[in-house]
Coordinates of C-alpha atoms in Angstrom, one line a residue:
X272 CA 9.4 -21.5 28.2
X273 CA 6.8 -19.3 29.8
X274 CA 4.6 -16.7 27.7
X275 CA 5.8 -14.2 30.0
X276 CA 9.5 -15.1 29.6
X277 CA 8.5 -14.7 25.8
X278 CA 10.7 -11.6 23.8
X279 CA 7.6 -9.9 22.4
X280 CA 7.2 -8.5 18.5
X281 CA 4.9 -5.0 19.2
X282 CA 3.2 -4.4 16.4
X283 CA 2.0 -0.7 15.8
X284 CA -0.9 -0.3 14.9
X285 CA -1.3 3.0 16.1
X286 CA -3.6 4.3 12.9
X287 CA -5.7 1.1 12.1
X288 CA -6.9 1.4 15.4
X289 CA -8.5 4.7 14.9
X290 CA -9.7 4.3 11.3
X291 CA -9.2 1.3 9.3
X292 CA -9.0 3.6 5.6
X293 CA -8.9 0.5 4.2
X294 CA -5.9 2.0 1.7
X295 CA -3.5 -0.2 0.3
X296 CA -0.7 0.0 3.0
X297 CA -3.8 -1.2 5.9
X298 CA -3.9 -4.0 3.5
X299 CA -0.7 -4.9 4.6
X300 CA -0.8 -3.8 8.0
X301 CA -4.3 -6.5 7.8
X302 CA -2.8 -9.1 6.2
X303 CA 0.7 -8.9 8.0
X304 CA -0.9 -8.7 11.7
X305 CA -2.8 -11.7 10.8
X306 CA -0.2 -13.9 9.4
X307 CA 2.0 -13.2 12.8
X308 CA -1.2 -14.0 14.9
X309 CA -1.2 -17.1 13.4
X310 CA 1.8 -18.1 12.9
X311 CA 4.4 -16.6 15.6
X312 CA 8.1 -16.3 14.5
X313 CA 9.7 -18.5 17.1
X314 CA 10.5 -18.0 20.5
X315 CA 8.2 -14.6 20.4
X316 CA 4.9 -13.4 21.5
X317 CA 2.9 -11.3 18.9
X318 CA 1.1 -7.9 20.8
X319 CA -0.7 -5.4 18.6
X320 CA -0.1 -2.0 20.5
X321 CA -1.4 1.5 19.4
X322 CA 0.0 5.2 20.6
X323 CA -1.9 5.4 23.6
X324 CA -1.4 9.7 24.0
X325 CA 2.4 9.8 25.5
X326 CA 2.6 5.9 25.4
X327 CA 1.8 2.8 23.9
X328 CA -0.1 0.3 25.2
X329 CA -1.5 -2.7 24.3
X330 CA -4.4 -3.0 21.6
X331 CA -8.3 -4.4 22.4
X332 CA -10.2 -6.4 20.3
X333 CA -13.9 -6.2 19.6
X334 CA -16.0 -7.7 17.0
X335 CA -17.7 -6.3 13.9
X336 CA -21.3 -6.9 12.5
X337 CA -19.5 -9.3 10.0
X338 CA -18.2 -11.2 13.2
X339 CA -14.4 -10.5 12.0
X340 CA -12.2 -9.3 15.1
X341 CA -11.1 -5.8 15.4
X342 CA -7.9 -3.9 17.3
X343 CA -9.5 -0.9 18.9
X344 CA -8.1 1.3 21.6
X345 CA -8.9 0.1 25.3
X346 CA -11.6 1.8 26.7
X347 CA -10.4 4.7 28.6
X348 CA -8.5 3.9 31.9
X349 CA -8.5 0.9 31.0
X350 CA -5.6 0.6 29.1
X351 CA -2.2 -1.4 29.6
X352 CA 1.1 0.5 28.9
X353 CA 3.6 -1.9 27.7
X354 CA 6.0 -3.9 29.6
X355 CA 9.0 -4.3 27.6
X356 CA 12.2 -6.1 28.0
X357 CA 15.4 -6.4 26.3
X358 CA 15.2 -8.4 23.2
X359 CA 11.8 -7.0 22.6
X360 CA 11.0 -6.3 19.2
X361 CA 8.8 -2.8 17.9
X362 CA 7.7 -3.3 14.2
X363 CA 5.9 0.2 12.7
X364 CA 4.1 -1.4 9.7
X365 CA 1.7 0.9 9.6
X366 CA 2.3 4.2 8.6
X367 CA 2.1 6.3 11.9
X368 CA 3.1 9.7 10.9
X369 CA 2.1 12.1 13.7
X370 CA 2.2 9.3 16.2
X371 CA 5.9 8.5 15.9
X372 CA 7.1 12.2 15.2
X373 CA 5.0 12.8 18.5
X374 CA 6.8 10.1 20.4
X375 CA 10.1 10.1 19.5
X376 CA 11.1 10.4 23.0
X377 CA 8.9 7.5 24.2
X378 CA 10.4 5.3 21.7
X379 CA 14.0 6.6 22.6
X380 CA 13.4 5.4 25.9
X381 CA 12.2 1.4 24.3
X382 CA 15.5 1.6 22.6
X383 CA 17.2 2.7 25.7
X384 CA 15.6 -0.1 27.6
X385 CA 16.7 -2.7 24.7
X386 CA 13.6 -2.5 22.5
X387 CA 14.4 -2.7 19.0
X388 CA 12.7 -0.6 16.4
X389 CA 11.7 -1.2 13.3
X390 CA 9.7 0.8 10.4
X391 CA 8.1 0.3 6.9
X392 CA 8.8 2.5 4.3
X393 CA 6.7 2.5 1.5
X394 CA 7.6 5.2 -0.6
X395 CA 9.3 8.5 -0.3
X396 CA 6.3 10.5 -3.1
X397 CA 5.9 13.1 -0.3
X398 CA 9.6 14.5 -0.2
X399 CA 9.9 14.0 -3.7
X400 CA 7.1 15.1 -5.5
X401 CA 5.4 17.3 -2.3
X402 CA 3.0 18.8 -5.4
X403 CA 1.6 15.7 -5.7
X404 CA -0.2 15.5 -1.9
X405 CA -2.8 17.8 0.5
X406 CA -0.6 20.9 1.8
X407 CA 1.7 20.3 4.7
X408 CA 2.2 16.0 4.2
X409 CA 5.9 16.6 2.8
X410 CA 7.1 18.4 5.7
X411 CA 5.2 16.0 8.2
X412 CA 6.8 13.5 5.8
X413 CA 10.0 15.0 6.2
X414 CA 10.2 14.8 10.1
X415 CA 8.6 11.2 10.1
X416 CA 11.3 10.2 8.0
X417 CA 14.3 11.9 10.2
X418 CA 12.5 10.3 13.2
X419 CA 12.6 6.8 12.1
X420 CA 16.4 7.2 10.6
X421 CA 17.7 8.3 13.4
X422 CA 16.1 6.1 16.1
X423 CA 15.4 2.6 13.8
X424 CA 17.7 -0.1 14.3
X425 CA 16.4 -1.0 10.7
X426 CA 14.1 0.6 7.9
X427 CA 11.8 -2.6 5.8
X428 CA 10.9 -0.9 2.3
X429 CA 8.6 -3.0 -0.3
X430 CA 10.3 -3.1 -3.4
X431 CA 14.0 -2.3 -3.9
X432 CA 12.9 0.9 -5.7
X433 CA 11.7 2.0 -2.5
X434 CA 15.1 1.0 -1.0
X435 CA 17.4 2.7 -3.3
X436 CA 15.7 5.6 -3.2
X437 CA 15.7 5.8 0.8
X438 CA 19.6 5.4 0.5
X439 CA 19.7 8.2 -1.9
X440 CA 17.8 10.1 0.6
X441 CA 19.9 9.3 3.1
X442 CA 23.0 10.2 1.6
X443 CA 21.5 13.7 1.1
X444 CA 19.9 13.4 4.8
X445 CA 22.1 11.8 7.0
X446 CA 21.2 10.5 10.4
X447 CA 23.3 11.4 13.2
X448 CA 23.7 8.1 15.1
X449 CA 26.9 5.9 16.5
X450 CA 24.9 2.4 15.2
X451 CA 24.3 1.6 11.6
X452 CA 21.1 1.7 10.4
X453 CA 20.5 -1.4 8.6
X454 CA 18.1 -1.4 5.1
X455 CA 16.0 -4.4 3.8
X456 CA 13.1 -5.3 1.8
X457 CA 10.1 -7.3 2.3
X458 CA 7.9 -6.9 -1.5
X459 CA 4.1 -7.5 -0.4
X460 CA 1.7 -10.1 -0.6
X461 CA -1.7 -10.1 -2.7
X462 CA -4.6 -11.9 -0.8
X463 CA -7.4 -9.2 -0.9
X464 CA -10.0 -12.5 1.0
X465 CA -7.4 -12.6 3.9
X466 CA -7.4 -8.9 4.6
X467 CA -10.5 -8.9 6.7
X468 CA -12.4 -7.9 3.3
X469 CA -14.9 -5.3 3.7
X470 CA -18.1 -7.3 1.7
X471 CA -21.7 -6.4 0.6
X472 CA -22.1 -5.4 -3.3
X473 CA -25.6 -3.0 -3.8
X474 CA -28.2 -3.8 -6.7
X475 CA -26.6 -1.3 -9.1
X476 CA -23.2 -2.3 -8.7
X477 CA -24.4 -5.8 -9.5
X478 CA -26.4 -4.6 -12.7
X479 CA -22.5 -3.4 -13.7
X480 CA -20.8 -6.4 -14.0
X481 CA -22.4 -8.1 -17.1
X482 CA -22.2 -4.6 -18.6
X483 CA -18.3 -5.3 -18.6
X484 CA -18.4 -8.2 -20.8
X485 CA -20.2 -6.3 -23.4
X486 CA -17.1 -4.7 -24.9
X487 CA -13.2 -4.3 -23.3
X488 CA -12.9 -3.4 -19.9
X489 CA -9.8 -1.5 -18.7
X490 CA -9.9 -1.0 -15.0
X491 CA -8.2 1.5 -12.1
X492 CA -7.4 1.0 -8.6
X493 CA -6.3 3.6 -6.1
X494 CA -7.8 6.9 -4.8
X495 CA -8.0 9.9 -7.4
X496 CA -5.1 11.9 -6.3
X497 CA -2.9 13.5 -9.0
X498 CA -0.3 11.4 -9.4
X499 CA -2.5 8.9 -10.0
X500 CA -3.3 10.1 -14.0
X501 CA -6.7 9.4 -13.9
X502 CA -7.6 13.0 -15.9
X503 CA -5.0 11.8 -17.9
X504 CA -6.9 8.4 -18.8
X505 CA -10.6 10.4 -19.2
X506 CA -8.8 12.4 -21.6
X507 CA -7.6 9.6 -23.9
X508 CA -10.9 7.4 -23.2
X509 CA -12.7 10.5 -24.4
X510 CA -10.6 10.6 -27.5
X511 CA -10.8 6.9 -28.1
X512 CA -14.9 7.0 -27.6
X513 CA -14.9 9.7 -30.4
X514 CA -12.7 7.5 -32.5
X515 CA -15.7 5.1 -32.2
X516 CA -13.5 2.5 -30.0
X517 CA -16.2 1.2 -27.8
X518 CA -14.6 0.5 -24.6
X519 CA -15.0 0.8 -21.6
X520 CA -13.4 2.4 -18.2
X521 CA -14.0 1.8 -14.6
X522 CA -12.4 3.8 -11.9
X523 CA -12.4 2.7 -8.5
X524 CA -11.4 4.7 -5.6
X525 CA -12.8 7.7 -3.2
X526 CA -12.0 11.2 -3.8
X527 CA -9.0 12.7 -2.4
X528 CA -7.0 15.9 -2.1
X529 CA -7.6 18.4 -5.0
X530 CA -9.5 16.7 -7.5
X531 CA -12.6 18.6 -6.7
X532 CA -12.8 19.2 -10.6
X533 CA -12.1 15.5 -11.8
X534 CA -14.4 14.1 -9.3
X535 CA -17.5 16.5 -10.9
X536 CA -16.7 15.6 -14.4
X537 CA -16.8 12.6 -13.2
X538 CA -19.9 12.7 -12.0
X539 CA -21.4 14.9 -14.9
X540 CA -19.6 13.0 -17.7
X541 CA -22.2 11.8 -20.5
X542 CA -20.4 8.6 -20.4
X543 CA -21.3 7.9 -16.4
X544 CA -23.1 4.9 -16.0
X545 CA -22.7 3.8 -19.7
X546 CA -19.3 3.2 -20.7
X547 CA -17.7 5.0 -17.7
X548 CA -18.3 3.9 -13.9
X549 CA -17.0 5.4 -11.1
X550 CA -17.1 3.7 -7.7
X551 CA -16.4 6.0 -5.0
X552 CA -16.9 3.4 -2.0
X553 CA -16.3 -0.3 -3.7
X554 CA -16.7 -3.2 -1.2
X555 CA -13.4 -5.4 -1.4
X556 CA -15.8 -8.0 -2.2
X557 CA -17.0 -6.1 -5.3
X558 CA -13.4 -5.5 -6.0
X559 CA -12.6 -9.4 -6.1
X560 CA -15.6 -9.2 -8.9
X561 CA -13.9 -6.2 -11.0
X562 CA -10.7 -8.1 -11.1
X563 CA -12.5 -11.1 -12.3
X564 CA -14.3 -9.3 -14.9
X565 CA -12.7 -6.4 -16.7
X566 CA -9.7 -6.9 -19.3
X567 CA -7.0 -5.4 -18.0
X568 CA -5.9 -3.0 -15.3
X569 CA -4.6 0.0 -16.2
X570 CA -1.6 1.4 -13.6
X571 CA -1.2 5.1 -14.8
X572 CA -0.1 6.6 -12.2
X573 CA 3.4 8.8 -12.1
X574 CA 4.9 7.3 -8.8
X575 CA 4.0 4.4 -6.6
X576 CA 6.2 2.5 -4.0
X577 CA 5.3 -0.7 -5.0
X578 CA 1.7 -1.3 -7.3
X579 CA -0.1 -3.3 -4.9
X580 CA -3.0 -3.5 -7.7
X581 CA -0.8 -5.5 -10.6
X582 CA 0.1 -8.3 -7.8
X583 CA -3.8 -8.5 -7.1
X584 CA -4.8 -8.4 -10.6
X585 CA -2.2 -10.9 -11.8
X586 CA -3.5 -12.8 -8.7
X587 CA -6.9 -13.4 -11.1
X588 CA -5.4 -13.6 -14.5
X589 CA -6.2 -10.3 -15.0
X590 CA -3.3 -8.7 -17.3
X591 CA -1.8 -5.4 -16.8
X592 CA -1.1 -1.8 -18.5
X593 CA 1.3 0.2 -16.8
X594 CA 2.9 3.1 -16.7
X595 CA 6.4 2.7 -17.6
X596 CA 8.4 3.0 -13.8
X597 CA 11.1 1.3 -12.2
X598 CA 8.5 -0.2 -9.6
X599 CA 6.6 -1.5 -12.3
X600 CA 9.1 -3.1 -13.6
X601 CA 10.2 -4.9 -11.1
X602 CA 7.1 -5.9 -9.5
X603 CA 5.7 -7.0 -13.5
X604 CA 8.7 -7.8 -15.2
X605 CA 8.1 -9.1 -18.8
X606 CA 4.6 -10.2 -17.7
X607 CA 3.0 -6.6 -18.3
X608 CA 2.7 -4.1 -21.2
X609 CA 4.4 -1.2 -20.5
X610 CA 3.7 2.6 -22.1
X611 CA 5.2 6.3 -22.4
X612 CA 2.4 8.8 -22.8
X613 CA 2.8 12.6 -21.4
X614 CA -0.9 13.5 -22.1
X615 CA -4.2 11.9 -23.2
X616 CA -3.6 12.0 -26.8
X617 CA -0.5 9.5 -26.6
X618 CA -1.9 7.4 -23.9
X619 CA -5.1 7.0 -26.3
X620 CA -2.0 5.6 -29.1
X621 CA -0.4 3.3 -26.6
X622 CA -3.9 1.8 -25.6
X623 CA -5.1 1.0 -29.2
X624 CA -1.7 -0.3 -29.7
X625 CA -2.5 -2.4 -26.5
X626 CA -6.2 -3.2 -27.3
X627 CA -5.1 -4.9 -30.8
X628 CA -2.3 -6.9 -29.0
X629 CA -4.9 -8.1 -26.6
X630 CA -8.1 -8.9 -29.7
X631 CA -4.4 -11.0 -30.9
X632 CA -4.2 -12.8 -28.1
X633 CA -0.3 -10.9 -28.2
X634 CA -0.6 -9.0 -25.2
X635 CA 1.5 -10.1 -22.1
X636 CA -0.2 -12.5 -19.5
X637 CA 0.1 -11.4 -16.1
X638 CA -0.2 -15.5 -15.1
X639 CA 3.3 -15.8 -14.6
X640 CA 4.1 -12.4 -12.6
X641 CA 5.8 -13.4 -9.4
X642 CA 3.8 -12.6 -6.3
X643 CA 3.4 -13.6 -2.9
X644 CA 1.1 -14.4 -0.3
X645 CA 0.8 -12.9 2.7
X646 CA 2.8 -15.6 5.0
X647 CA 5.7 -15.1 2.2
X648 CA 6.0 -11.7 2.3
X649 CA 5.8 -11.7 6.7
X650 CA 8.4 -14.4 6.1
X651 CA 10.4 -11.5 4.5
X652 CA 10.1 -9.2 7.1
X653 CA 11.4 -11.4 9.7
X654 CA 14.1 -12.2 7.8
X655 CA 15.0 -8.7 8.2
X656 CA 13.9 -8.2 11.8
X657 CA 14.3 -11.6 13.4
X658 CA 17.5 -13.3 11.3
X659 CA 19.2 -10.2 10.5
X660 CA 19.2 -10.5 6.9
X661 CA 19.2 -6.9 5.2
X662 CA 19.9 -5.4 1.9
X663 CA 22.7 -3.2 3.2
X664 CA 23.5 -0.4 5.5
X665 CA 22.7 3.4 5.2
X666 CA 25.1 6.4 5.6
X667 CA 24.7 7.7 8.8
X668 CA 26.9 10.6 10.1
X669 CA 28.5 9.9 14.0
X670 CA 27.6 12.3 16.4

């Protein structure tokens, strides 16, 4: 069969083509894109595209001082709009807010001309806990996620959390459509060396790792944001410290919305650079070293969609304190120590109750977590997208 004769899977990579924010869900949009480059589902033709203004078009490629290829916008006037056909596949993997609320219209018209579209939900934190993120994201949230249920042929969330609570949301929200609107799930992969890892690790940050094997090292992922706990964790470190538990704590992630004042205690904290370390801009490669490292990682946060981190943690034997939630659960299982703790002083109990567990050699290994690579978790989303193998199907409401 010729290339052209081909049905092509379009993925959108509308946002990693502006800025690659290297969060967790470019991870996957990284380490999916790659996986379908190299290893095409068959009988289809993979084309990174990106929202073009008013259209897609197909993605560029240029490379970086590293030599590792980027997708970048085509140099103006030089792009080329899409050619679509029936059978055609459109895959939203990354999270392309404005973009697809902005172009609802365009993407009508792919459906129309037998396109069909597909989206990644990760979690649905914004509508639920809208306190939680910068002003204005749960209502842009909001009309990203009535966009994509009422023009998706079918939504791909990462954890079965996720997709329970999109049909709750639906049953609340329901689309007006005459064709069902299929759910599945595809849980993610942990690979953080085939992600296109940013690498380079500075002089001080290497002078940090020994200092890690000098006492217990709990460790945190993610940017500071408030559902993330970390005040909550400096709270109960600082009560620990003045119990005389020497310990310590490593925070890794870049400021984000309203935690101006954690960020300068932070900073000014008399524990910063001796038992506390906080790394604003960490290297993926320096990452890789952390996990390898520290003792444990410590998931605190209130709400996540999945907890990327434990899969890449129990990826290097690294084992896991988390937060007791239904995610965590079923991405850990029994292979994780779970905890209650509504403010410092009983997260300070549950991690001396975990810190002699772990000098017993009783805590839980993460060794036996289940986790996948990147290839198994793609595998998942095709099953979805190409076999038509879904979780179940959503209310909808006809017109």
């Amino acid at each position: 069969m010729h290339t052209e004769a081909m049905p092509q899977l379009l993925v959108d990579l509308s946002e990693l083509v502006r800025h690659d924010a290297r969060s967790g869900i470019q991870r996957v949009v990284r380490g999916m894109l790659q996986t379908l480059l190299a290893a095409p589902p068959a009988g289809y033709q993979v084309r990174p595209v990106y929202d073009a203004g008013g259209y897609y078009a197909y993605a560029g490629t240029e490379t970086d001082d590293a030599g590792q290829a980027r997708y970048v916008p085509a140099a103006a006037g030089t792009d080329t709009p899409l050619q679509v056909r029936p059978g055609d596949l459109f895959v939203g993997i990354d999270l392309s807010i404005e973009s697809v609320v902005r172009n609802q219209a365009v993407l009508a018209s792919l459906r129309q001309h037998g396109v069909r579209l597909y989206f990644m939900v990760y979690d649905l934190l914004p509508v639920r806990q809208p306190a939680w993120f910068v002003d204005g994201l749960a209502i842009a949230f909001g009309h990203w996620l009535h966009a994509v249920a009422a023009l998706a042929d079918g939504l791909i969330c990462n954890s079965y959390a996720t997709a329970d609570d999109l049909l709750a949301w639906l049953d609340e929200h329901p689309p007006q459509r005459a064709q069902a609107l299929q759910i599945g799930c595809a849980a993610l992969g942990a690979d953080l060396a085939a992600t296109l890892p940013s690498s380079g690790i500075s002089t001080s940050e290497a002078a940090l790792l020994p200092l890690l094997a000098q006492r217990p090292t709990l460790l945190m992922v993610g940017t500071l944001e408030p559902r993330k706990m970390q005040g909550q964790v400096l709270e109960a470190f600082e009560q620990l410290w003045q119990q005389e538990q020497d310990l310590n704590l490593v925070i890794v992630g870049k400021p984000g919305w309203r935690m101006e004042a954690l960020a300068e205690r932070l900073r000014a904290h008399p524990e910063q650079g001796r038992r506390l370390f906080w790394l604003e801009r960490a290297s993926d490669e320096l990452l890789l070293h952390l996990y390898q490292h520290s003792s444990a990682l410590l998931a605190a946060s209130q709400g996540e969609g999945y907890g990327l981190p434990l899969i890449e943690a129990a990826q290097h034997g690294l084992p896991v304190v988390a937060r007791d939630l239904a995610v965590f659960r079923e991405v850990g299982g029994q292979h994780a120590w779970y905890f209650h703790a509504d403010d410092g002083a009983q997260l300070a109990t549950a991690l001396t109750d975990w810190l002699a567990l772990h000098a017993q050699g009783q805590a839980p290994a993460s060794g036996g977590m289940p986790r996948l690579d990147w290839a198994a978790s793609t595998a998942q989303l095709l099953a979805c997208v190409v076999d038509g193998r879904w979780y179940c199907r959503a209310p909808v409401k006809l017109p």
